[in-house]
Each structure stands twice: as structure tokens, then as C-alpha cells.
Amino acid sequence: MKNRDKKNVVKWNFIFYLMEFIYTILVGVILVPLYLAYIPKDLYGYWLATGNILSVLTLINPGFSDIIQQKVSYNYGQNNISKVGSYSSSGIILTFGFAIIILIIGLGIQYSIGSIFVMQVDFLRELKAAFGLMLVGTFLTINYYSFSSVSYAILSSKTIGLINFIGNVSGLLTTVYCLTHDYGLLSLGIASIMRGLIFLLGSAFYVYNRFKKEDIQVKLTISCIKEVFSLSIYNFFGKVGQTLLSNLNSFLSAKFVSPVEASNLKFTQTAPEFGKIIVLRILYSVTPVIPNILASSGIERLRNKMLNLIYVLLSFIFFTCIALYLFNKEFIGLWLGNNSYSGYSINVFVVLLLLFSSINKVSYQLLFALGEIKRSNKILFVQALLYLPMAIIMTKLLGIIGLLLSGVIIEMFGLFFFWGPKLLKILNFPILKERKIIYEFLKLLLVALITLLGGTMIEFSHINWGILIGEIIIVAFLFFLLLFSISNMFRNLLFSYIKK
């Protein structure tokens, strides 16, 4: 595939990932007030907790789809069509088997919900029914993942993106319709089934036609099944770690603090999650192409492209964290009211967790795309083993701050002891002179302090439009200086040795 075609793949990936991000905003910003209007807040808190159990089940998977994408993309770059068909069919079959297992486990959890949380009978009945519907939608979506991974691996960004868009919009419209017609919590499950059906049927039909057009034979080979399955063992443990680090906040806070505080924490983390989603959408638009370029051109040609990507992502992560530190309360106050904000101290730890988890997620995805599957997933699992007991103990002792602090500590451990050093080694990144590093960070620190001081002194006026516009202009100017400073620092550090 020509470079121009690969750029088009990245472009379309990014466009549709951006559209998915807009959809996520609509779900998070528009639907949550609807949820609270049509679903009791206590019931919604329990739903977040039980829904997170389902998320854990969904995400704690052997990661067949991730392995399919990496292996198929690499062999597609080498024009090894036979291996493309073998890896694809092996992954699809293994993913279906996993989806059946999740369905069976989910039915057992649905039966046991009443013993996990104590609630009134009508809440329990509605929660169980919604969980069952969501379980069916999850079954469909899991099977879709294998077909979408094959599509991304063979660089079919436009069609699979369109299928995603149609499925998400249909799910959104279904949710709104059902909520406004008194389906209550069942609305979320019904929408999940609608979305899953469109995802699965659309992607399966496309893969079938694309394989037929390019004469890619679908065949099961024992060697490919064994390889995908053996790598999936490592990926399974990595997914366990990743899921525990990302999806236990609502469950632990509901269990050890209160369901209302769990809801408030979820709302306080909404804007930070939007920032993280943007970072990952930029990253995911590029990662399907990385194995392809590695196979066809080698690591030397890939290195500069990855440095450019890292430079953009790190700049955006730091900028987003400072913006959320300053204005997350303002956002939640305008959106849901100040009663849904967890507080300043909790927001600080939410932002710190966003910073380190985003950097680690970027590092993990890049290493995975380069074929570093086994060791990367081992580190995720070790992080989870350390995190789970620490989070339980610290949540009991310190509440939500203890929960978030546990995540920050674990993410810092991963960054400084594995992700950072490993990525720098692969990129052949030299140890820069200490004086240059100190100089660049001092410049950034000065601009960051000015931005923080200026931002904390501003309280947006809700009465006088003239004052409000002036405040917005000042904040925009400060953020422009901050973004320029962050971007300039990373560019100077990342590319200083290339110029030599």
C-alpha cells in the first residue's frame, strides 16, 4: 500500500474516531441528565456498580481482537494473504467462544445481584431485567470486535467507521425514545441490543465481501489458533489488569462509601474521561498502520513517525490536565449543578490519575502495536495485583481520595519502572543533557504557574456578558501560551537528537 493510501487510512480513522468522541459527549452530557430525570439516582448508582461488573467481564477478555489486529496488519503489510485469512478466522472463532462464556457467567451474576447489593424489590427487579438486556447487547458487541479488528488491520477505515457511526446513532436515538416512553433503566439495555446488532451484522457483511474481492481464503490452521491462543493468555492477564485499573472506581466507591458518592465521582471524572478519549482516538487512528509500516519498511522509518505522534499526544495530555484542574467544577456546575461535584481535593487526584494513566495507555498501545505483547501485558497484570488490595484498604481508610491515590501510585510505578524506559529503548532515544532538560522544564513551569494563578482568579460571570467575554478571552490567551510552551518543550526534547 502506498504512503498516500496509508495517510488516508489514518485520516479516515481519525475522522470516525472523532465522530465517536462526539457521540460519547452526547451520551455523557445529554443522556446523563435524562437518566437522572427518568431514573432514580439511587437506582442509577446501583446500575453504575453492576454495569461496571459487566464492563469488567467484557474487558477482561483474552484480547483476541487486539492480537488479530496486530498479526493481520503485520502480515497484510508483508502481503502474506494466506496468513491474513488464517489469523482472521482463528480470531473470529476464538472470540465467539469467549462471548459464549461471558454470556453464561453474566447470567449467573444477574441471578446473584440481590445478594451483592441490598435494595428495594422494585429496584432489584428493574436492575436485573436491564442487566439481562445489556448482557445480550454485550454478547453481540464482543463478536463484533473480532470483525472490526480484521477490518482495521486490512486498512478499511472508512467502511467500518461508518458502521460504527450508524450503530452509535441508532443506540442513542433508541435510548432517548425509550427513556421518554417510561422504559426507565430498561432503555439502556434495549439500546445496547440495537447497537450490537448493527455493529455485528454490518462488520461481518463487510469482511465477507472484502475477503471475496481480494481472494483471501478463510481457513482454520492449528498453528495460527495455537499462536493466537498462547498470546491471548498474556493478553488476558493484561486485560484483567487494565480493566481493574480503569473500571473499579464506581464499584468500590458504591460498596465502601455510598452509591450517591459513586455517582458524583463518575460525574467528576466525566470531563477527564473525555480528554483521555480524545488522546486515545488520535492514537487508535494510527496504531492499525504501525504493524503494517514495521513489516514493509522497518523500525528506522517508523521511528520519526512515532516521535511525532508521541509529541502531539503528550502535549495534549498535559494541556488537558491543567484545563481540568482549573475548570472541572465550572463544567459540572453548568452541566448538573454543584451538588454533583466531588470537591476540589478529589478533583486534584482525578486529574493526577488522568495524567499518568493516559501516558501509560499511550505507551502500552505503541508497544503492543510493535509486537511487545507478552511483557507489556505482564506489567499490566502486576499493576493490577498491586492495585486491588491497595485500593480496597485505602478506600476503607481514606474514602474516595484513598481509592484515587491508589491508582496514581500504581500508574507512577508502571511509568517509571517499565513503560517509559522500554519505549525510550525501542525508539533509541538518548539520555539528553541534564542542563537542557532542566531548562525546558523551567520554561514550562513558569508558563504553567502563570496559567494556574490567572485561572484560579477567574470566576466566570453568569450575569454580565461583557465581563464573561473578557474572562473567556483572558483564559484563551493563557491557554494558548500554555499549549505553545508544552508543545515547544516536547518538540525540543524529542527531536533534538534527530537534528544532529
XYZ file of C-alpha atoms in Angstrom:
500
model
C 0.000 0.000 0.000
C 1.304 3.456 -0.917
C 2.144 6.051 1.722
C -0.676 8.280 0.447
C -3.168 5.428 0.954
C -1.886 4.827 4.478
C -2.289 8.520 5.248
C -5.889 8.294 4.021
C -6.456 5.345 6.359
C -5.169 7.380 9.309
C -7.260 10.362 8.195
C -10.496 8.381 7.980
C -9.719 6.573 11.222
C -9.317 9.907 12.959
C -12.491 11.384 11.412
C -14.649 8.497 12.560
C -12.948 8.274 15.946
C -13.662 11.990 16.334
C -17.304 11.346 15.456
C -17.328 8.569 18.056
C -15.932 11.047 20.563
C -18.765 13.468 19.767
C -21.181 10.597 20.298
C -19.550 9.900 23.678
C -20.031 13.561 24.631
C -23.694 13.353 23.645
C -24.115 10.227 25.740
C -22.223 11.676 28.698
C -23.536 15.235 28.632
C -27.039 14.915 27.176
C -28.105 11.465 28.346
C -26.933 11.677 31.966
C -29.416 14.482 32.793
C -32.074 12.353 31.069
C -31.013 9.339 33.134
C -31.387 11.374 36.323
C -34.744 12.746 35.159
C -36.251 9.332 34.369
C -34.227 7.005 36.645
C -33.940 7.433 40.450
C -30.413 8.489 41.444
C -30.025 5.584 43.895
C -31.013 3.093 41.197
C -28.624 4.761 38.742
C -25.834 4.453 41.332
C -26.511 0.724 41.649
C -26.602 0.475 37.855
C -23.155 2.080 37.629
C -21.837 -0.507 40.069
C -23.446 -3.543 38.392
C -22.762 -2.108 34.949
C -19.108 -1.924 35.902
C -19.217 -5.629 36.763
C -20.410 -6.207 33.198
C -17.690 -3.886 31.893
C -15.134 -5.915 33.813
C -16.494 -9.095 32.221
C -16.417 -7.505 28.773
C -12.955 -6.037 29.054
C -11.343 -8.896 30.964
C -11.058 -10.922 27.816
C -8.213 -12.760 26.169
C -7.906 -9.818 23.782
C -8.290 -11.945 20.668
C -9.342 -8.853 18.714
C -6.172 -6.927 19.676
C -3.945 -9.842 18.657
C -5.890 -10.300 15.411
C -5.362 -6.646 14.504
C -1.613 -6.723 15.199
C -0.978 -10.044 13.423
C -3.262 -9.446 10.440
C -1.917 -5.914 9.905
C 1.691 -7.150 10.018
C 1.043 -9.967 7.522
C -1.041 -7.684 5.316
C 1.976 -5.360 5.183
C 4.133 -8.307 4.075
C 1.456 -9.274 1.504
C 1.133 -12.694 3.154
C -2.503 -13.241 2.180
C -2.632 -16.843 3.392
C -1.695 -15.823 6.956
C -4.206 -12.954 6.832
C -7.048 -15.442 6.283
C -5.739 -17.880 8.898
C -5.255 -15.318 11.663
C -8.628 -13.703 10.907
C -10.660 -16.911 11.035
C -8.819 -18.151 14.136
C -9.545 -14.928 15.994
C -13.211 -14.842 14.991
C -13.818 -18.420 16.189
C -11.959 -17.892 19.474
C -13.827 -14.630 20.106
C -17.187 -16.353 19.609
C -16.228 -18.995 22.163
C -15.273 -16.296 24.646
C -18.588 -14.465 24.058
C -20.490 -17.666 24.960
C -18.521 -17.939 28.217
C -19.289 -14.289 29.097
C -22.989 -14.889 28.409
C -23.068 -17.845 30.811
C -21.132 -16.007 33.560
C -23.323 -12.934 33.095
C -26.488 -14.967 33.630
C -25.045 -16.214 36.915
C -24.253 -12.656 38.019
C -27.740 -11.498 37.039
C -29.213 -14.146 39.327
C -26.907 -13.059 42.208
C -27.361 -9.273 42.050
C -29.713 -9.287 45.034
C -27.026 -10.807 47.255
C -24.405 -8.241 46.227
C -26.455 -5.101 46.956
C -29.392 -4.631 49.302
C -32.182 -2.575 47.693
C -35.956 -2.371 47.430
C -37.746 -5.077 45.462
C -38.909 -2.950 42.502
C -35.361 -1.578 42.055
C -33.951 -5.106 42.072
C -36.467 -6.361 39.511
C -35.747 -3.484 37.116
C -31.982 -3.744 37.639
C -31.963 -7.476 36.855
C -34.022 -7.027 33.687
C -31.814 -4.177 32.441
C -28.697 -6.216 33.223
C -30.051 -9.145 31.190
C -30.759 -6.952 28.165
C -27.337 -5.334 28.436
C -25.799 -8.820 28.600
C -27.326 -9.735 25.218
C -26.041 -6.480 23.723
C -22.611 -7.213 25.173
C -22.612 -10.687 23.577
C -23.269 -9.151 20.166
C -20.657 -6.420 20.642
C -17.918 -8.856 21.713
C -18.388 -10.796 18.477
C -18.283 -7.532 16.543
C -14.824 -6.737 17.955
C -13.158 -9.546 16.008
C -14.659 -8.433 12.675
C -13.824 -4.769 13.297
C -10.223 -5.691 14.178
C -9.851 -7.536 10.886
C -11.289 -4.517 9.061
C -8.869 -2.090 10.712
C -5.950 -4.461 10.097
C -6.625 -4.616 6.354
C -6.819 -0.809 6.456
C -10.561 -0.472 5.844
C -11.116 2.605 7.959
C -13.942 4.297 6.045
C -16.497 1.476 5.949
C -16.000 0.179 9.495
C -16.132 3.776 10.739
C -19.456 4.286 9.006
C -20.846 1.107 10.573
C -19.704 2.364 13.982
C -21.371 5.713 13.401
C -24.703 4.201 12.331
C -24.706 1.804 15.278
C -23.908 4.518 17.825
C -26.511 6.963 16.479
C -29.146 4.213 16.437
C -28.284 3.318 20.027
C -28.507 6.955 21.107
C -31.889 7.515 19.457
C -33.208 4.256 20.917
C -32.120 5.320 24.413
C -33.822 8.715 24.150
C -37.026 7.198 22.760
C -37.234 4.504 25.449
C -36.434 6.900 28.306
C -39.124 9.346 27.234
C -41.636 6.477 26.900
C -41.171 5.296 30.506
C -38.954 2.265 29.925
C -36.693 3.507 32.725
C -33.463 1.590 33.229
C -34.502 -0.932 30.565
C -33.794 1.770 27.970
C -30.045 1.257 28.362
C -30.303 -2.479 27.725
C -32.599 -2.138 24.716
C -30.239 0.421 23.155
C -27.306 -1.916 23.750
C -29.000 -4.687 21.753
C -29.840 -2.313 18.894
C -26.254 -1.043 18.763
C -24.739 -4.533 18.966
C -26.897 -5.904 16.142
C -25.896 -3.112 13.745
C -22.220 -3.429 14.709
C -22.064 -7.200 14.215
C -24.176 -7.608 11.071
C -22.584 -4.635 9.297
C -18.955 -5.576 10.044
C -19.428 -9.293 9.273
C -21.032 -8.496 5.910
C -18.198 -6.099 5.035
C -15.381 -8.525 5.951
C -17.045 -11.267 3.923
C -17.229 -9.046 0.811
C -13.709 -7.660 1.231
C -12.204 -11.147 1.540
C -14.153 -12.290 -1.515
C -12.904 -9.289 -3.523
C -9.222 -9.779 -2.593
C -9.429 -13.587 -2.800
C -8.466 -14.039 0.855
C -9.268 -17.605 1.843
C -10.851 -18.129 5.259
C -9.231 -21.247 6.704
C -8.537 -22.548 10.177
C -4.970 -23.660 10.837
C -3.913 -25.273 14.102
C -0.653 -23.305 14.237
C -2.431 -19.932 13.998
C -5.053 -20.944 16.560
C -2.294 -22.036 18.958
C -0.333 -18.822 18.433
C -3.345 -16.538 18.902
C -4.443 -18.528 21.940
C -0.980 -18.543 23.556
C -0.589 -14.788 23.063
C -4.134 -14.322 24.358
C -3.099 -15.846 27.697
C -0.722 -12.933 28.235
C -3.271 -10.519 26.824
C -5.916 -11.933 29.152
C -3.846 -11.115 32.221
C -3.077 -7.698 30.744
C -6.779 -7.044 30.161
C -7.528 -8.103 33.713
C -5.033 -5.525 34.923
C -6.219 -2.818 32.566
C -9.856 -3.365 33.498
C -9.254 -3.379 37.229
C -7.245 -0.170 36.967
C -9.928 1.555 34.869
C -13.329 0.243 35.926
C -13.402 -0.481 39.658
C -13.838 3.106 40.891
C -17.633 3.106 40.754
C -17.935 -0.356 42.289
C -15.538 0.284 45.194
C -16.930 3.745 45.964
C -20.524 2.403 45.905
C -19.555 -0.562 48.078
C -17.385 1.201 50.680
C -18.618 4.821 50.577
C -22.144 5.281 49.117
C -23.977 4.976 45.775
C -24.538 8.773 45.709
C -20.797 9.421 46.124
C -20.167 6.822 43.410
C -22.411 8.827 41.068
C -20.673 12.108 41.981
C -17.250 10.562 41.372
C -18.466 9.349 37.989
C -19.652 12.856 37.097
C -16.376 14.435 38.322
C -14.440 12.009 36.101
C -16.634 12.637 33.041
C -14.682 15.588 31.590
C -11.286 13.942 32.302
C -12.505 10.824 30.528
C -13.441 12.972 27.528
C -9.861 14.254 27.448
C -8.500 10.720 27.636
C -10.866 9.575 24.891
C -9.522 12.255 22.533
C -5.944 11.123 23.206
C -6.843 7.508 22.552
C -8.859 8.326 19.439
C -5.808 10.054 17.941
C -3.699 7.051 18.934
C -6.146 4.408 17.667
C -6.324 6.144 14.289
C -2.595 5.421 13.836
C -1.972 2.084 15.605
C -3.556 -0.149 12.894
C -0.965 1.197 10.429
C 2.089 0.773 12.719
C 2.491 -3.036 12.272
C 1.946 -2.583 8.532
C 4.750 0.021 8.258
C 7.006 -2.067 10.529
C 6.546 -5.106 8.266
C 7.047 -3.252 4.987
C 9.653 -0.608 5.919
C 11.296 -1.467 9.260
C 11.728 0.322 12.574
C 14.008 3.094 11.282
C 11.350 4.547 9.041
C 8.742 4.161 11.764
C 10.761 5.912 14.499
C 10.241 9.526 13.406
C 6.526 8.963 12.805
C 6.147 7.603 16.328
C 8.071 10.517 17.817
C 5.717 12.930 16.048
C 2.734 11.028 17.440
C 4.155 10.986 20.986
C 4.901 14.706 20.777
C 1.283 15.527 19.867
C -0.226 13.202 22.467
C 1.955 14.281 25.408
C 1.316 17.952 24.627
C -2.424 17.386 24.608
C -2.364 15.292 27.822
C -0.559 17.962 29.852
C -2.700 20.760 28.447
C -5.925 18.884 29.205
C -4.868 18.104 32.782
C -4.249 21.761 33.646
C -7.517 22.837 31.998
C -9.474 20.254 34.008
C -7.708 21.198 37.237
C -8.962 24.750 36.768
C -12.421 24.352 35.293
C -13.838 20.889 36.020
C -16.011 22.324 38.821
C -17.331 25.030 36.490
C -18.178 22.424 33.864
C -20.080 20.186 36.300
C -21.853 23.194 37.855
C -23.182 24.290 34.458
C -23.997 20.713 33.472
C -25.601 19.116 36.533
C -25.173 21.566 39.408
C -22.539 21.842 42.139
C -24.141 19.049 44.183
C -22.788 16.556 41.631
C -19.158 17.721 42.071
C -16.992 15.565 44.361
C -14.902 18.502 45.600
C -11.597 20.227 44.962
C -9.325 17.688 46.687
C -10.875 14.739 44.860
C -10.621 16.630 41.560
C -6.846 17.051 42.101
C -6.407 13.279 42.352
C -8.756 12.696 39.411
C -6.514 14.925 37.262
C -3.304 13.261 38.508
C -4.759 9.849 37.706
C -5.718 11.109 34.247
C -2.149 12.334 33.639
C -0.309 9.125 34.484
C -2.915 6.682 33.176
C -3.069 8.473 29.804
C 0.712 8.408 29.364
C 0.796 4.717 30.302
C -2.064 3.882 27.954
C -0.252 5.571 25.059
C 2.950 3.675 25.872
C 1.122 0.347 26.142
C -0.685 0.734 22.813
C 2.510 1.692 20.975
C 4.467 -1.226 22.431
C 1.615 -3.636 21.620
C 1.480 -2.411 18.012
C 5.241 -3.029 17.741
C 4.763 -6.640 18.830
C 5.749 -6.306 22.516
C 2.672 -8.276 23.555
C 3.880 -10.625 26.279
C 5.914 -8.378 28.567
C 3.587 -5.380 28.272
C 0.630 -7.457 29.420
C 2.647 -8.982 32.259
C 3.277 -5.475 33.601
C -0.437 -4.622 33.433
C -1.245 -7.732 35.438
C 1.410 -6.958 38.067
C -0.038 -3.452 38.385
C -3.495 -4.953 38.975
C -2.219 -7.386 41.616
C -0.721 -4.455 43.498
C -3.694 -2.167 42.897
C -6.619 -4.304 44.062
C -5.634 -4.864 47.721
C -4.193 -1.344 47.962
C -7.409 0.202 46.589
C -9.662 -1.768 48.961
C -7.588 -0.902 52.033
C -7.086 2.771 51.146
C -10.755 3.245 50.198
C -11.780 1.910 53.599
C -9.276 4.208 55.347
C -9.435 7.401 53.257
C -12.598 7.080 51.192
C -12.587 8.169 47.565
C -9.275 10.023 47.908
C -7.663 6.756 49.005
C -9.176 4.995 46.008
C -7.811 7.560 43.553
C -4.424 7.770 45.305
C -4.037 4.001 44.890
C -4.491 4.390 41.137
C -1.993 7.262 40.953
C 0.681 5.274 42.827
C 0.247 2.208 40.627
C 0.327 4.233 37.405
C 3.508 6.042 38.510
C 5.097 2.688 39.313
C 4.349 1.408 35.792
C 5.514 4.588 34.070
C 8.883 4.993 35.764
C 9.839 1.317 36.032
C 8.651 -0.076 32.702
C 6.624 1.901 30.154
C 8.932 4.920 29.943
C 12.296 3.075 29.862
C 11.036 0.380 27.443
C 9.627 2.849 24.933
C 12.749 5.031 25.073
C 14.904 1.972 24.402
C 12.894 0.885 21.351
C 12.941 4.424 19.950
C 16.690 4.585 20.577
C 16.099 7.807 22.491
C 19.330 9.090 24.097
C 19.694 10.490 27.594
C 19.694 14.222 26.969
C 21.991 16.554 28.870
C 20.595 17.409 32.283
C 21.022 21.144 31.663
C 18.746 21.036 28.602
C 16.044 19.065 30.411
C 16.114 21.431 33.406
C 15.990 24.486 31.130
C 12.981 23.207 29.170
C 11.061 22.235 32.304
C 11.767 25.581 33.977
C 10.277 27.401 30.975
C 7.196 25.177 31.097
C 6.883 25.560 34.877
C 6.911 29.360 34.610
C 4.124 29.431 31.999
C 2.117 26.763 33.880
C 2.293 28.797 37.108
C 1.122 31.945 35.308
C -1.776 29.993 33.808
C -2.726 28.440 37.148
C -2.582 31.745 39.002
C -4.583 33.527 36.308
C -7.104 30.694 36.030
C -7.769 30.419 39.776
C -8.506 34.162 40.000
C -11.222 33.935 37.345
C -14.804 33.031 38.209
C -16.963 33.159 35.113
C -19.728 35.712 35.330
C -23.244 34.369 34.749
C -24.821 37.830 34.816
C -22.710 40.318 32.848
C -21.955 39.194 29.280
C -19.235 41.823 28.848
C -17.304 40.546 31.865
C -17.855 36.942 30.762
C -16.444 37.586 27.273
C -13.422 39.367 28.770
C -12.777 36.443 31.137
C -13.025 33.961 28.268
C -10.504 35.984 26.200
C -8.039 36.062 29.118
C -8.374 32.312 29.699
C -8.000 31.569 25.978
C -4.806 33.668 25.830
C -3.341 31.949 28.905
C -4.158 28.519 27.487
C -2.624 29.449 24.125
C 0.635 30.350 25.898
C 0.459 27.138 27.913
C -0.205 24.923 24.893
C 2.599 26.593 22.935
C 5.009 26.144 25.850
C 4.137 22.464 26.389
C 4.304 21.702 22.688
C 7.618 23.523 22.288
C 9.174 21.680 25.243
C 8.284 18.227 23.962
C 9.382 19.056 20.433
C 12.742 20.358 21.652
C 13.339 17.289 23.812
C 12.026 14.612 21.449
C 13.639 15.889 18.264
C 16.862 17.458 19.499
C 18.919 14.373 18.687
C 17.341 13.918 15.239
C 18.613 17.332 14.112
C 22.139 16.195 14.895
